[in-house]
mmCIF file of C-alpha atoms and ligand atoms in Angstrom:
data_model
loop_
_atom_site.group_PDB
_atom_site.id
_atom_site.type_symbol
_atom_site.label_atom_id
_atom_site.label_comp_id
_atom_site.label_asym_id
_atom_site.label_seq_id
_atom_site.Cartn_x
_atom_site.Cartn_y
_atom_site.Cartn_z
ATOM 1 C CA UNK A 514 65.526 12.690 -124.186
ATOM 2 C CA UNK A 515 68.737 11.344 -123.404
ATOM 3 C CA UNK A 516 71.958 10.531 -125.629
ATOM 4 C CA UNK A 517 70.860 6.725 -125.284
ATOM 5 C CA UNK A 518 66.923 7.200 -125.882
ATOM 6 C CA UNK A 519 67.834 9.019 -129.026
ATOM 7 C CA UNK A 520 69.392 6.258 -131.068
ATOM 8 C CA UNK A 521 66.507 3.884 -130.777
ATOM 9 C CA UNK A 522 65.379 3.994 -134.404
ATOM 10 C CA UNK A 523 61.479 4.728 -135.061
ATOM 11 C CA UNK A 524 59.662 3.328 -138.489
ATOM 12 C CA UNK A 525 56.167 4.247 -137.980
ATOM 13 C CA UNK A 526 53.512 2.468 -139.153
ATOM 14 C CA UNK A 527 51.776 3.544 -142.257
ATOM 15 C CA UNK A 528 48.524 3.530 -141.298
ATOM 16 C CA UNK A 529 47.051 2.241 -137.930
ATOM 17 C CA UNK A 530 44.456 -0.831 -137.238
ATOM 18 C CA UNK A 531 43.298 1.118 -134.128
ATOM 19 C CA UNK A 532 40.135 1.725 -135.540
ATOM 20 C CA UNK A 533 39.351 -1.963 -135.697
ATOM 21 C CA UNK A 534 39.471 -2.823 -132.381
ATOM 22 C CA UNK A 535 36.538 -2.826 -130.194
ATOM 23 C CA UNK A 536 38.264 -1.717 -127.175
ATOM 24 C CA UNK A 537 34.765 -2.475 -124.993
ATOM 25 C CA UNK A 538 35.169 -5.991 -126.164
ATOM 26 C CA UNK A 539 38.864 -6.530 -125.085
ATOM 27 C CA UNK A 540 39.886 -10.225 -124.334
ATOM 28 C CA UNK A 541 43.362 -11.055 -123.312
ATOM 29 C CA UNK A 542 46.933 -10.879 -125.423
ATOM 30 C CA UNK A 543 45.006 -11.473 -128.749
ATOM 31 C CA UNK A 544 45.075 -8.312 -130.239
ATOM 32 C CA UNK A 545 48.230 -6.307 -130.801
ATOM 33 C CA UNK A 546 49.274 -2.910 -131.215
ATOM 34 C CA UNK A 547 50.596 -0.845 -134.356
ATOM 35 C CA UNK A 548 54.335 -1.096 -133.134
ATOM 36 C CA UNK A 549 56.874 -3.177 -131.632
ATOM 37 C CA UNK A 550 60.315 -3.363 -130.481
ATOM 38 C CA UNK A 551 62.982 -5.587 -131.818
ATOM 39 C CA UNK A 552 66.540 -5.741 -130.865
ATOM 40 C CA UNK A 553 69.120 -8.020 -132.356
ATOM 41 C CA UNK A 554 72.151 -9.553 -130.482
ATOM 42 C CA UNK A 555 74.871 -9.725 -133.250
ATOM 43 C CA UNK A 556 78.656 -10.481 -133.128
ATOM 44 C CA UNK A 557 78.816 -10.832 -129.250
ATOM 45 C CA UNK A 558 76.901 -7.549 -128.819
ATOM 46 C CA UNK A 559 73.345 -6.238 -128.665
ATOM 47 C CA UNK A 560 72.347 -3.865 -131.504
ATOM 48 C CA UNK A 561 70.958 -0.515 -131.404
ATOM 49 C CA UNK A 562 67.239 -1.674 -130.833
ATOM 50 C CA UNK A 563 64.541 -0.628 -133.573
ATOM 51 C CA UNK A 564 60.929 0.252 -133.210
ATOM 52 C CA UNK A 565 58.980 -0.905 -136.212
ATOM 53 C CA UNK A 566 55.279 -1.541 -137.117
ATOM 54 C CA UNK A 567 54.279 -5.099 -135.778
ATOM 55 C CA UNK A 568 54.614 -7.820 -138.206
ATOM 56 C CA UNK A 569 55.951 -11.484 -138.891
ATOM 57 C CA UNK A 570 59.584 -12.272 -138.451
ATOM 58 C CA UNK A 571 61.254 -15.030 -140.450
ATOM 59 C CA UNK A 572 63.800 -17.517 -138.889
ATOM 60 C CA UNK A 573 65.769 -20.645 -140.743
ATOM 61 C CA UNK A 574 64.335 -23.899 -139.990
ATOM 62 C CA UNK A 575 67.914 -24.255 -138.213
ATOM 63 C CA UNK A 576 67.142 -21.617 -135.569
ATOM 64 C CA UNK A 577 68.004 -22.968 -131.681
ATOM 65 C CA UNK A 578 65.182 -21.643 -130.429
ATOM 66 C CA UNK A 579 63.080 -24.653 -132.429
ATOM 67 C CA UNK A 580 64.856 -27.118 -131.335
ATOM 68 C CA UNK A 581 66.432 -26.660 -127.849
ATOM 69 C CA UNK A 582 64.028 -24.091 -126.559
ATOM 70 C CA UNK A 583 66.223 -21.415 -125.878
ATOM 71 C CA UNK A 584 63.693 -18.882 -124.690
ATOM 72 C CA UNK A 585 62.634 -16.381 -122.247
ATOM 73 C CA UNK A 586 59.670 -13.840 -121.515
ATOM 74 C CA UNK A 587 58.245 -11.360 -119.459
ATOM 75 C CA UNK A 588 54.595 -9.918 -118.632
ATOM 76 C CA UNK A 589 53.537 -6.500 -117.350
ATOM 77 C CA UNK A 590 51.276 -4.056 -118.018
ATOM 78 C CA UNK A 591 50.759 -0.673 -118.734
ATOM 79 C CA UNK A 592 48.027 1.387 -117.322
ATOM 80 C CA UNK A 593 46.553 4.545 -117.838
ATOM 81 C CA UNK A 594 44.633 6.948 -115.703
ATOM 82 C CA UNK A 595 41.770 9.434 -115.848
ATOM 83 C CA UNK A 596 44.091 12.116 -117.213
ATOM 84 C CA UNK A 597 45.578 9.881 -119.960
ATOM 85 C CA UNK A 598 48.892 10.018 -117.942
ATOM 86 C CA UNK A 599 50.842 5.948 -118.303
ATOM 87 C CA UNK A 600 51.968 4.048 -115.362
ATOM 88 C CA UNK A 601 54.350 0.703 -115.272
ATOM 89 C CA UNK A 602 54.721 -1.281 -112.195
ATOM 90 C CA UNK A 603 57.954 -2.205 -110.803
ATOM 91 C CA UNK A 604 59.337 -1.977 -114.410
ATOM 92 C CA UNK A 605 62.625 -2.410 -113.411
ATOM 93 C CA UNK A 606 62.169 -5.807 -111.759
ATOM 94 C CA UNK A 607 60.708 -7.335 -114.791
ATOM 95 C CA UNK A 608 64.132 -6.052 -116.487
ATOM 96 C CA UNK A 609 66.102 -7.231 -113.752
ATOM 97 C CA UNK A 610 63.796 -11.055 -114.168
ATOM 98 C CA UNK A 611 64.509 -11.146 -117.660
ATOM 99 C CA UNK A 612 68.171 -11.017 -117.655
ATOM 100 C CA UNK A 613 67.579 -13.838 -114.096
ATOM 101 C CA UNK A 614 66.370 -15.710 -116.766
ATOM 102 C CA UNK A 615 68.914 -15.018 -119.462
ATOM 103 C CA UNK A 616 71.237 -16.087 -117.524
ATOM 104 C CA UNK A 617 69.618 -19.256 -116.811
ATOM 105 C CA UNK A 618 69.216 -20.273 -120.308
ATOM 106 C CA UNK A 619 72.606 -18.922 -121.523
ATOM 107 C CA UNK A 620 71.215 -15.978 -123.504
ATOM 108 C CA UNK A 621 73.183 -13.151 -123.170
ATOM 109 C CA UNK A 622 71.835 -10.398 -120.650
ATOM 110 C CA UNK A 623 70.164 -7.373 -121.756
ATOM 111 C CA UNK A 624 71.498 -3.711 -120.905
ATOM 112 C CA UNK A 625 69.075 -1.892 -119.262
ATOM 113 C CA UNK A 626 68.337 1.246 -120.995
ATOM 114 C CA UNK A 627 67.464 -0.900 -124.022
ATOM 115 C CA UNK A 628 64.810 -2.700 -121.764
ATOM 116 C CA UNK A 629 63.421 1.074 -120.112
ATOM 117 C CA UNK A 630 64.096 3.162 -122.574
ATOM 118 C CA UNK A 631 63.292 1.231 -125.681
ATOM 119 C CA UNK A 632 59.921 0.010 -123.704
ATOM 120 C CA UNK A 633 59.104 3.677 -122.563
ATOM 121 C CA UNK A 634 59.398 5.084 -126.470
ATOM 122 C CA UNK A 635 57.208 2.388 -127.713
ATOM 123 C CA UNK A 636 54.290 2.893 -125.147
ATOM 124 C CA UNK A 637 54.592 6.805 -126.263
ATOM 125 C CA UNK A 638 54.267 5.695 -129.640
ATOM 126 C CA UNK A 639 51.451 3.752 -128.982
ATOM 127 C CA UNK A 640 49.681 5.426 -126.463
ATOM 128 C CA UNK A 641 46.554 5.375 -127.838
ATOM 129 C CA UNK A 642 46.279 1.692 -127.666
ATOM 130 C CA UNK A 643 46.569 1.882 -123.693
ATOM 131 C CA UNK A 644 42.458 1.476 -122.883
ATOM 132 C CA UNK A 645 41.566 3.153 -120.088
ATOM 133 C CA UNK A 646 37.877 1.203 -119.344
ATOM 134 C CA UNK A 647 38.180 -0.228 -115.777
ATOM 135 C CA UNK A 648 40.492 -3.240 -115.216
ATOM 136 C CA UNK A 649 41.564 -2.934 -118.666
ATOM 137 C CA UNK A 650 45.548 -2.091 -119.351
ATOM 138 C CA UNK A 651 47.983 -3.011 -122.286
ATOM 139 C CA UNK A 652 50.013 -6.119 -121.735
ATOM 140 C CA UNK A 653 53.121 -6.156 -122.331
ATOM 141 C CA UNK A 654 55.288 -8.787 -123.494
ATOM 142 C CA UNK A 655 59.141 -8.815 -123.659
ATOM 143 C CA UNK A 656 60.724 -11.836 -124.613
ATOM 144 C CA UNK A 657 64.174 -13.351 -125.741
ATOM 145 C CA UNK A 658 65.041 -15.715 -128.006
ATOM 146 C CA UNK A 659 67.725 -18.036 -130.223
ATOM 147 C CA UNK A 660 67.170 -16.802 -133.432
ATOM 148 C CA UNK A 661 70.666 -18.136 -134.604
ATOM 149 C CA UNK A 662 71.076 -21.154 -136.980
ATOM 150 C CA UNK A 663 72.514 -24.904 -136.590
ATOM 151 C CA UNK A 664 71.646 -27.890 -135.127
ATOM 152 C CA UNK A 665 74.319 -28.243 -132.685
ATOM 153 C CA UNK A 666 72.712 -28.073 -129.155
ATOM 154 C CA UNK A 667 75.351 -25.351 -127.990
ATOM 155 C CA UNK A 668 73.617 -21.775 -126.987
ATOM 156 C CA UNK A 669 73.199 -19.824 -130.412
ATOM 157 C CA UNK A 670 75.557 -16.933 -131.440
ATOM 158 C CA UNK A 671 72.360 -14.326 -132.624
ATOM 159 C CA UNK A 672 68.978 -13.519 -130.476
ATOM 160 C CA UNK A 673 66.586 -11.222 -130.812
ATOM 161 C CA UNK A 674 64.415 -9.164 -127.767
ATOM 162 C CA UNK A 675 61.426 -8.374 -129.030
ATOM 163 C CA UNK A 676 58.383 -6.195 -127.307
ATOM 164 C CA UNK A 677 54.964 -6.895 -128.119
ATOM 165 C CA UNK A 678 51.503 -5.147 -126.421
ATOM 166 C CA UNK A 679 48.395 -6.070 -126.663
ATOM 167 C CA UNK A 680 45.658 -4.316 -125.115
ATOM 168 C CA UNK A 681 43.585 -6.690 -122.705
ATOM 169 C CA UNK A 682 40.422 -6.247 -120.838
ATOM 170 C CA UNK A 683 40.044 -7.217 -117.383
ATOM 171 C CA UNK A 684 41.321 -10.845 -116.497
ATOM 172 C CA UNK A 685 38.577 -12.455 -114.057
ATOM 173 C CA UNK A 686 38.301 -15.793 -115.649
ATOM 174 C CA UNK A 687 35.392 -16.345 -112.171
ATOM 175 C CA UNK A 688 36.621 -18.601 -109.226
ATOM 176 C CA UNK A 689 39.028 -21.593 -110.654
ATOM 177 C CA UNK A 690 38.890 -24.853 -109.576
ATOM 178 C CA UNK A 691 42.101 -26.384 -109.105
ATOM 179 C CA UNK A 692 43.491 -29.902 -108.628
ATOM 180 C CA UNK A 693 46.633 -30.297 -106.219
ATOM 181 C CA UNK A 694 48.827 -32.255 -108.837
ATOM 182 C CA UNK A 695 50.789 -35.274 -107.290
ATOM 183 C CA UNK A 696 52.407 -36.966 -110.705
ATOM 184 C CA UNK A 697 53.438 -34.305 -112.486
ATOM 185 C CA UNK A 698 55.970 -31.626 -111.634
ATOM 186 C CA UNK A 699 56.453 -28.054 -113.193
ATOM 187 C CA UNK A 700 59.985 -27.833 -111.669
ATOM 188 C CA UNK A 701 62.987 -30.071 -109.807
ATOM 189 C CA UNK A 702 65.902 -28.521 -107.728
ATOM 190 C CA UNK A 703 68.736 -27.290 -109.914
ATOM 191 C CA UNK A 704 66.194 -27.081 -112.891
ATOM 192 C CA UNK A 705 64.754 -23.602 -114.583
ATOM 193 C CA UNK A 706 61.416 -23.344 -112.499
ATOM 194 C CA UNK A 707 62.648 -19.947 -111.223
ATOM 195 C CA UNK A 708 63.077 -18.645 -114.655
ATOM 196 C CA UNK A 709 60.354 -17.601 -116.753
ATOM 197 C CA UNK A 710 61.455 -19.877 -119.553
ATOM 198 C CA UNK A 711 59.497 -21.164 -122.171
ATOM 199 C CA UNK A 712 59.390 -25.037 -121.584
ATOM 200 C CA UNK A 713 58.064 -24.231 -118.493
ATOM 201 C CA UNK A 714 54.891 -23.372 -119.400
ATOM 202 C CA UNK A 715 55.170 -25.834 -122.807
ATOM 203 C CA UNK A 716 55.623 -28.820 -119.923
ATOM 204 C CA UNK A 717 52.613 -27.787 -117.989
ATOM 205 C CA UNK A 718 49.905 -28.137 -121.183
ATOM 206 C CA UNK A 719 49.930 -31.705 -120.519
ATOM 207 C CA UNK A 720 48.816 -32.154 -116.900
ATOM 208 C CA UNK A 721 47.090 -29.451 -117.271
ATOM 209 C CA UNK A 722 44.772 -30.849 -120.200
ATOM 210 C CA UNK A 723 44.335 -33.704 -117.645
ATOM 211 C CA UNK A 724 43.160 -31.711 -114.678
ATOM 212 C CA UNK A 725 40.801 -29.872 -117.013
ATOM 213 C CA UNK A 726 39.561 -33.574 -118.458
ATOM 214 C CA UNK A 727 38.361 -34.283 -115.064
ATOM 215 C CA UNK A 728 36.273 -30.810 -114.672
ATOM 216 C CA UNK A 729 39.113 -28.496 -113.091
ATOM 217 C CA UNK A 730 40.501 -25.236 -114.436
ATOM 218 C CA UNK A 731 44.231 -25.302 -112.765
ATOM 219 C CA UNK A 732 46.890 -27.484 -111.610
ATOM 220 C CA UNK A 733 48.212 -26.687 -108.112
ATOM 221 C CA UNK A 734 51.821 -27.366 -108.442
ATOM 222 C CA UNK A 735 53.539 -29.341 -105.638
ATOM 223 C CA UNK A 736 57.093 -29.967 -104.791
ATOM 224 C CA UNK A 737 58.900 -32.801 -107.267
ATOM 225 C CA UNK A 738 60.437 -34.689 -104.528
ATOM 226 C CA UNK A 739 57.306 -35.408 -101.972
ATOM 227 C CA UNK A 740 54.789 -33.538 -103.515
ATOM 228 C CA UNK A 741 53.792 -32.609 -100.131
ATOM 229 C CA UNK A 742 54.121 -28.704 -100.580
ATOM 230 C CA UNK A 743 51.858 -26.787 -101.917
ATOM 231 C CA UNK A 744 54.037 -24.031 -104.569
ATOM 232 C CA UNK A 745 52.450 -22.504 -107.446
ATOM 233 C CA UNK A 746 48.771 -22.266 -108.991
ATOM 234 C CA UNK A 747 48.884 -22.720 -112.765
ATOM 235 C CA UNK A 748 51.729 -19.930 -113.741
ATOM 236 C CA UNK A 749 50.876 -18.113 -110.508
ATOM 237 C CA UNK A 750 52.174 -17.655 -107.136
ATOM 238 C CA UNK A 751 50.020 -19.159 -104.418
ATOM 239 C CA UNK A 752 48.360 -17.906 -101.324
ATOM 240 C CA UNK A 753 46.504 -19.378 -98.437
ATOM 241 C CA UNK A 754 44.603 -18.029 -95.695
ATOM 242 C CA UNK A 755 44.145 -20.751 -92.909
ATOM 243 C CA UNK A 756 42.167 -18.227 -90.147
ATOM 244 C CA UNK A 757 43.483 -15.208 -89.896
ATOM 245 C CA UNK A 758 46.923 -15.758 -91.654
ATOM 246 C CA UNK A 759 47.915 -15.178 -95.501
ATOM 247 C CA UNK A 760 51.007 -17.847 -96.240
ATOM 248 C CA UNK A 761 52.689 -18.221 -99.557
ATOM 249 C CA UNK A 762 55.703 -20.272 -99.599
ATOM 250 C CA UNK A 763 59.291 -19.119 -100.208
ATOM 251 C CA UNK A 764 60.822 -18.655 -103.406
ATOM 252 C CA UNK A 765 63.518 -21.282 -104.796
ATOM 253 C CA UNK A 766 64.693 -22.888 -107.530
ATOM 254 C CA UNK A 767 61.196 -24.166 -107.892
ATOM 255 C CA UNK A 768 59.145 -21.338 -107.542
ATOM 256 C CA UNK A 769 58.743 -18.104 -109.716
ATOM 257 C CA UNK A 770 60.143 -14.768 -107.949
ATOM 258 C CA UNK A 771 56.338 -12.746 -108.874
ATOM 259 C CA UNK A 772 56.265 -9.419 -108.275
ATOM 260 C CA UNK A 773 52.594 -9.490 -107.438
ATOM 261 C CA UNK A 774 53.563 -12.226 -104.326
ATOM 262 C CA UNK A 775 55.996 -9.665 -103.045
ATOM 263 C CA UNK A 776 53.953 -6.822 -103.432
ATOM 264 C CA UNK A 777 50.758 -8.673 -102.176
ATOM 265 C CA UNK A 778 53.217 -9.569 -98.999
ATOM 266 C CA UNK A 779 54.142 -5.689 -98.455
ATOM 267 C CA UNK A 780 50.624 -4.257 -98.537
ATOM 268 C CA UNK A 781 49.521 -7.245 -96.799
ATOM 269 C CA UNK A 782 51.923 -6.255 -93.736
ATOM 270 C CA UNK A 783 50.607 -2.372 -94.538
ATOM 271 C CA UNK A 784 47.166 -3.426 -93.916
ATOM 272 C CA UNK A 785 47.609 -5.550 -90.649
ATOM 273 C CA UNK A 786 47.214 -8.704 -92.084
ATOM 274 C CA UNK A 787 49.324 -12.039 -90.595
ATOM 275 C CA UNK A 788 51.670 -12.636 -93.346
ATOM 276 C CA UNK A 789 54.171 -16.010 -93.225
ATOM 277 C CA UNK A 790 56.113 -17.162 -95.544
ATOM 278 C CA UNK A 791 57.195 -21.117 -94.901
ATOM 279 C CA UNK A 792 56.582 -24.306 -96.730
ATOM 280 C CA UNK A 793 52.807 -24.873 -97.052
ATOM 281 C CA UNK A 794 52.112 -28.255 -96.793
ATOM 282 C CA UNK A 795 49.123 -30.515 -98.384
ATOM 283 C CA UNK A 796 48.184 -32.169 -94.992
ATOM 284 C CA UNK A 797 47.585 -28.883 -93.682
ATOM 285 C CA UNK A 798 45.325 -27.184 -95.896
ATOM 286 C CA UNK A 799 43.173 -30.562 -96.190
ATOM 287 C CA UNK A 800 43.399 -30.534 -92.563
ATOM 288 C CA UNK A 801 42.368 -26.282 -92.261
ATOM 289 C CA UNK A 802 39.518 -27.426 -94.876
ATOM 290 C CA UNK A 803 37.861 -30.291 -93.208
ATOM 291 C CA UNK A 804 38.069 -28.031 -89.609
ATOM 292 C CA UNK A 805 36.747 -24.870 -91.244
ATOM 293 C CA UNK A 806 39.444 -22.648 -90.929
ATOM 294 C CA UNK A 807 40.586 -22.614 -94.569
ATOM 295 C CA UNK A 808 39.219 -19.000 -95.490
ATOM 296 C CA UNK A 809 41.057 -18.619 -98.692
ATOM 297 C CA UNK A 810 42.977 -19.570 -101.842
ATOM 298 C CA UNK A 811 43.980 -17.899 -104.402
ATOM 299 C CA UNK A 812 46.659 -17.095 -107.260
ATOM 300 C CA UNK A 813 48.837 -13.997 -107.863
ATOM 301 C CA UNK A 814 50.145 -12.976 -111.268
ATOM 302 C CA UNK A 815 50.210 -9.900 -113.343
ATOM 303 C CA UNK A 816 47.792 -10.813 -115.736
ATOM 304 C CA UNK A 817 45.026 -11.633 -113.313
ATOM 305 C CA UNK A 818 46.273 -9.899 -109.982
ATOM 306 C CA UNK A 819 44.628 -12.657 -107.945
ATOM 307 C CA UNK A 820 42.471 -15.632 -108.943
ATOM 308 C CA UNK A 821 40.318 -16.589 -105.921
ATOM 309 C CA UNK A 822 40.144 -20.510 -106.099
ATOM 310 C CA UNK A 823 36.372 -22.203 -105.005
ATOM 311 C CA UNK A 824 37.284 -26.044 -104.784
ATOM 312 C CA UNK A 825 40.378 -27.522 -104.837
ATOM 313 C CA UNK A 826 40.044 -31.373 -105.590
ATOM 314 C CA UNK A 827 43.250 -33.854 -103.906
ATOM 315 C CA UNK A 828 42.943 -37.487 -104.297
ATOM 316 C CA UNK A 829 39.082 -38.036 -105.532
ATOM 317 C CA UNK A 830 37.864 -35.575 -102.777
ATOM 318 C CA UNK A 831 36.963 -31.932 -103.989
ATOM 319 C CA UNK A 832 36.996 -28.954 -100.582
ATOM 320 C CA UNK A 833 34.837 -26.275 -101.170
ATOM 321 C CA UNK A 834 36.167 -22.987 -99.735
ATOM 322 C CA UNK A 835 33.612 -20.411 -98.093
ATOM 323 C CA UNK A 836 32.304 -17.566 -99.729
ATOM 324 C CA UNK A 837 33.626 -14.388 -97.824
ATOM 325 C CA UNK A 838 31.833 -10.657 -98.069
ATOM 326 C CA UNK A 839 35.811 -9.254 -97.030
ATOM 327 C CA UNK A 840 38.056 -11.938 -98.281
ATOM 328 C CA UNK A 841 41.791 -10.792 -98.387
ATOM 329 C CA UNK A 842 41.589 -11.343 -102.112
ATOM 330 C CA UNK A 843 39.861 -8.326 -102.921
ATOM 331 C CA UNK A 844 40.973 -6.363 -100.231
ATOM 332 C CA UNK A 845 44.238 -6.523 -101.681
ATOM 333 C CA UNK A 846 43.134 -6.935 -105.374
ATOM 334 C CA UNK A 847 41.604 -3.433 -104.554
ATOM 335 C CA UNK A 848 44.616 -1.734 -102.941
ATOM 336 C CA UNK A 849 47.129 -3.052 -105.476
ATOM 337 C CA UNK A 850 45.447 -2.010 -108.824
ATOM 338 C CA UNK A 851 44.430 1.250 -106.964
ATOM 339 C CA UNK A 852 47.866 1.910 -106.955
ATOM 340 C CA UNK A 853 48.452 0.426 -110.617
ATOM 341 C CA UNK A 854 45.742 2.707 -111.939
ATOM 342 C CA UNK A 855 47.098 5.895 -109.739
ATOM 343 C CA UNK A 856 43.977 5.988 -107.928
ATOM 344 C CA UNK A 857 45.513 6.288 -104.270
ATOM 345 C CA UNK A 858 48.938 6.829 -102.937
ATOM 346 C CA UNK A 859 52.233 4.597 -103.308
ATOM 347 C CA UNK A 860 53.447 4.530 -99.983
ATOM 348 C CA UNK A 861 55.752 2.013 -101.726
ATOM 349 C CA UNK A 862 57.354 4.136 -104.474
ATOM 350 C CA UNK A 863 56.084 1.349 -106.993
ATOM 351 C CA UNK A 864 54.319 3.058 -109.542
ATOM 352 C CA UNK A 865 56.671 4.183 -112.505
ATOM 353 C CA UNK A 866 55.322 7.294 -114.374
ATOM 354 C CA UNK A 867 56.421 6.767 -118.393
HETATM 355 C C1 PLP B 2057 55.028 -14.937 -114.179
HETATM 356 C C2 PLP B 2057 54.775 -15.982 -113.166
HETATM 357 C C3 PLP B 2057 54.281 -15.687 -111.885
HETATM 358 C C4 PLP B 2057 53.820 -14.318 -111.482
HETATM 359 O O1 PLP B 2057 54.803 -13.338 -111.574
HETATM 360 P P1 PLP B 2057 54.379 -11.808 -111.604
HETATM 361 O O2 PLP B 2057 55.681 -11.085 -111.615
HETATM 362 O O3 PLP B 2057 53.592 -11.547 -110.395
HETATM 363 O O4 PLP B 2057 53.580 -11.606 -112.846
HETATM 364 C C5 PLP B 2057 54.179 -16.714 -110.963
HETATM 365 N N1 PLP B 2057 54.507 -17.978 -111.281
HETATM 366 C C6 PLP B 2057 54.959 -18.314 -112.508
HETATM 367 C C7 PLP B 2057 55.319 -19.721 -112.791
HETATM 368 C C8 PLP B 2057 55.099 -17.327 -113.483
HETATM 369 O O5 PLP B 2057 55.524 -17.656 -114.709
#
């Protein structure tokens, strides 16, 4: 252990809820570990951070984060393999995306051995809670937040980073339908669509209660201005497979940096495939659909690694996409969480042993 990894405080819980948990019955994010991680930003500085057993906070009714939404989060996972050794994925980008985000939102940026090390301590802590049945893993959720007091809408002068986990089983919700959304927008040019800010989710509930009133499970999220490019699949990155050739489009203000988009694009490239990465437009992928040459949809995220998508529904007509034996979907589902689980190599140097 290091000088810095030594003055994260530990208060252990008294007595674990472990043994409550069916861990063969795992859904997702709803059950949470003995332990987090909380780390107050105090005086113009962030504190020593403090591992403690998981519990309620309390906040004055004044707190910014209530009323101007100063807030921030990430999502990764940790997995474990057949000799109970713990793997992260491209930890260091999720620390590197949070403080993107801070930045965004005016919260002050996070240094980074509180992120690694004080994330790293409390998966040893709570190692047991890792499951190691197939697909499962232990999510992990950092986030940020205003916890300081007063009503002025000015960035606050206290925050807190918290770490949650919750162990999750395997995230295959089936084959989503989606509906290419041309009202709504989950992000503008210049706005916070890049960051992975609360309000951005808060302001997709709404069309998305819509799309699901009409028999869908997802919004496809087009640009604001034309809504003529296809850009992200519910809070996932989107991919396309018009014959041979995967396309996502390029990252912006609008469109979430994932790390499972960039990593699906590297293995991708590994494996042979025809990768581009342009502006995807509507017209085309009705177009690829009516001809037959629309092979595949399909989200990327950590939660769900990828989320093939069946129909997709755009102005009162719904497109049915074929069902493939070798779809690109799970070839690369396969080769990614293979390397998640350290099942094969990592050509990549992505896998981050804790
Ligand atoms: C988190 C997120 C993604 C996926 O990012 P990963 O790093 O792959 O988990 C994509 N789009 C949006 C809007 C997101 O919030």
């Amino acid at each position: 252990m290091n000088s810095t990894a030594q003055k994260i405080l530990v208060e252990k819980a008294k007595t674990s809820k472990i043994n409550q948990v069916d861990f063969d019955n795992l859904s997702f994010g709803s059950v949470f570990s003995d332990h987090m991680l909380v780390c107050d930003y105090r005086n113009g500085a962030w504190e020593t951070p403090k591992i403690m057993p998981y519990q309620p906070i309390s906040l004055e009714p004044s707190a910014k984060i209530f009323h101007y939404g100063q807030s921030i989060f990430e999502g990764m996972k940790a997995y474990k393999d057949g000799n109970n050794d713990i793997f992260l994925f491209r930890p260091l980008d999720n620390f590197k995306r949070l403080n993107i985000s801070a930045k965004r939102m005016a919260i002050p940026e996070l240094p980074e051995a509180y992120f690694m090390e004080g994330l790293t301590t409390l998966l040893e802590l709570d190692k047991d809670w890792i499951p190691q049945t197939a697909g499962s893993s232990l999510y992990i959720r950092p986030f940020i937040f205003a916890s300081g007091k007063g009503f002025h809408a000015s960035p606050a002068d206290e925050y807190k980073f918290i770490i949650a986990t919750a162990p999750s089983g395997s995230y295959f919700a089936g084959k989503v339908q989606v509906l290419i959304e041309e009202t709504y927008s989950r992000s503008a040019n210049g706005g916070v669509g890049f960051a992975k800010a609360g309000g951005n989710y808060a302001g997709q509930f709404y069309p998305t209660q819509l799309a699901v009133k009409k028999g869908y499970n997802q919004v496809i999220w087009t640009d604001d201005n034309t809504h003529e490019y296809i850009e992200e699949a519910g809070a996932m990155n989107i991919f396309v497979r018009i014959g041979d050739t995967l396309m996502t489009g390029p990252t912006s203000d609008r469109i979430l940096d994932g790390i499972t988009r960039k990593s699906i694009l590297e293995i991708a490239k590994d494996e042979g495939i025809a990768t581009e990465v342009r502006k995807i437009t509507v017209t085309e992928v009705v177009e690829a659909a009516k001809n037959g040459t629309l092979k595949e949809m399909f989200g990327a995220g950590t939660a769900a690694v990828v989320s093939p998508i069946s129909t997709f529904g755009y102005r009162n007509t719904d497109y049915d996409l074929p069902e493939l034996s070798d779809s690109y979907a799970s070839r690369l589902k396969k080769r990614i969480t293979d390397i998640q689980y350290n099942r094969a190599e990592d050509p990549f140097g992505w896998r981050f042993k804790v």
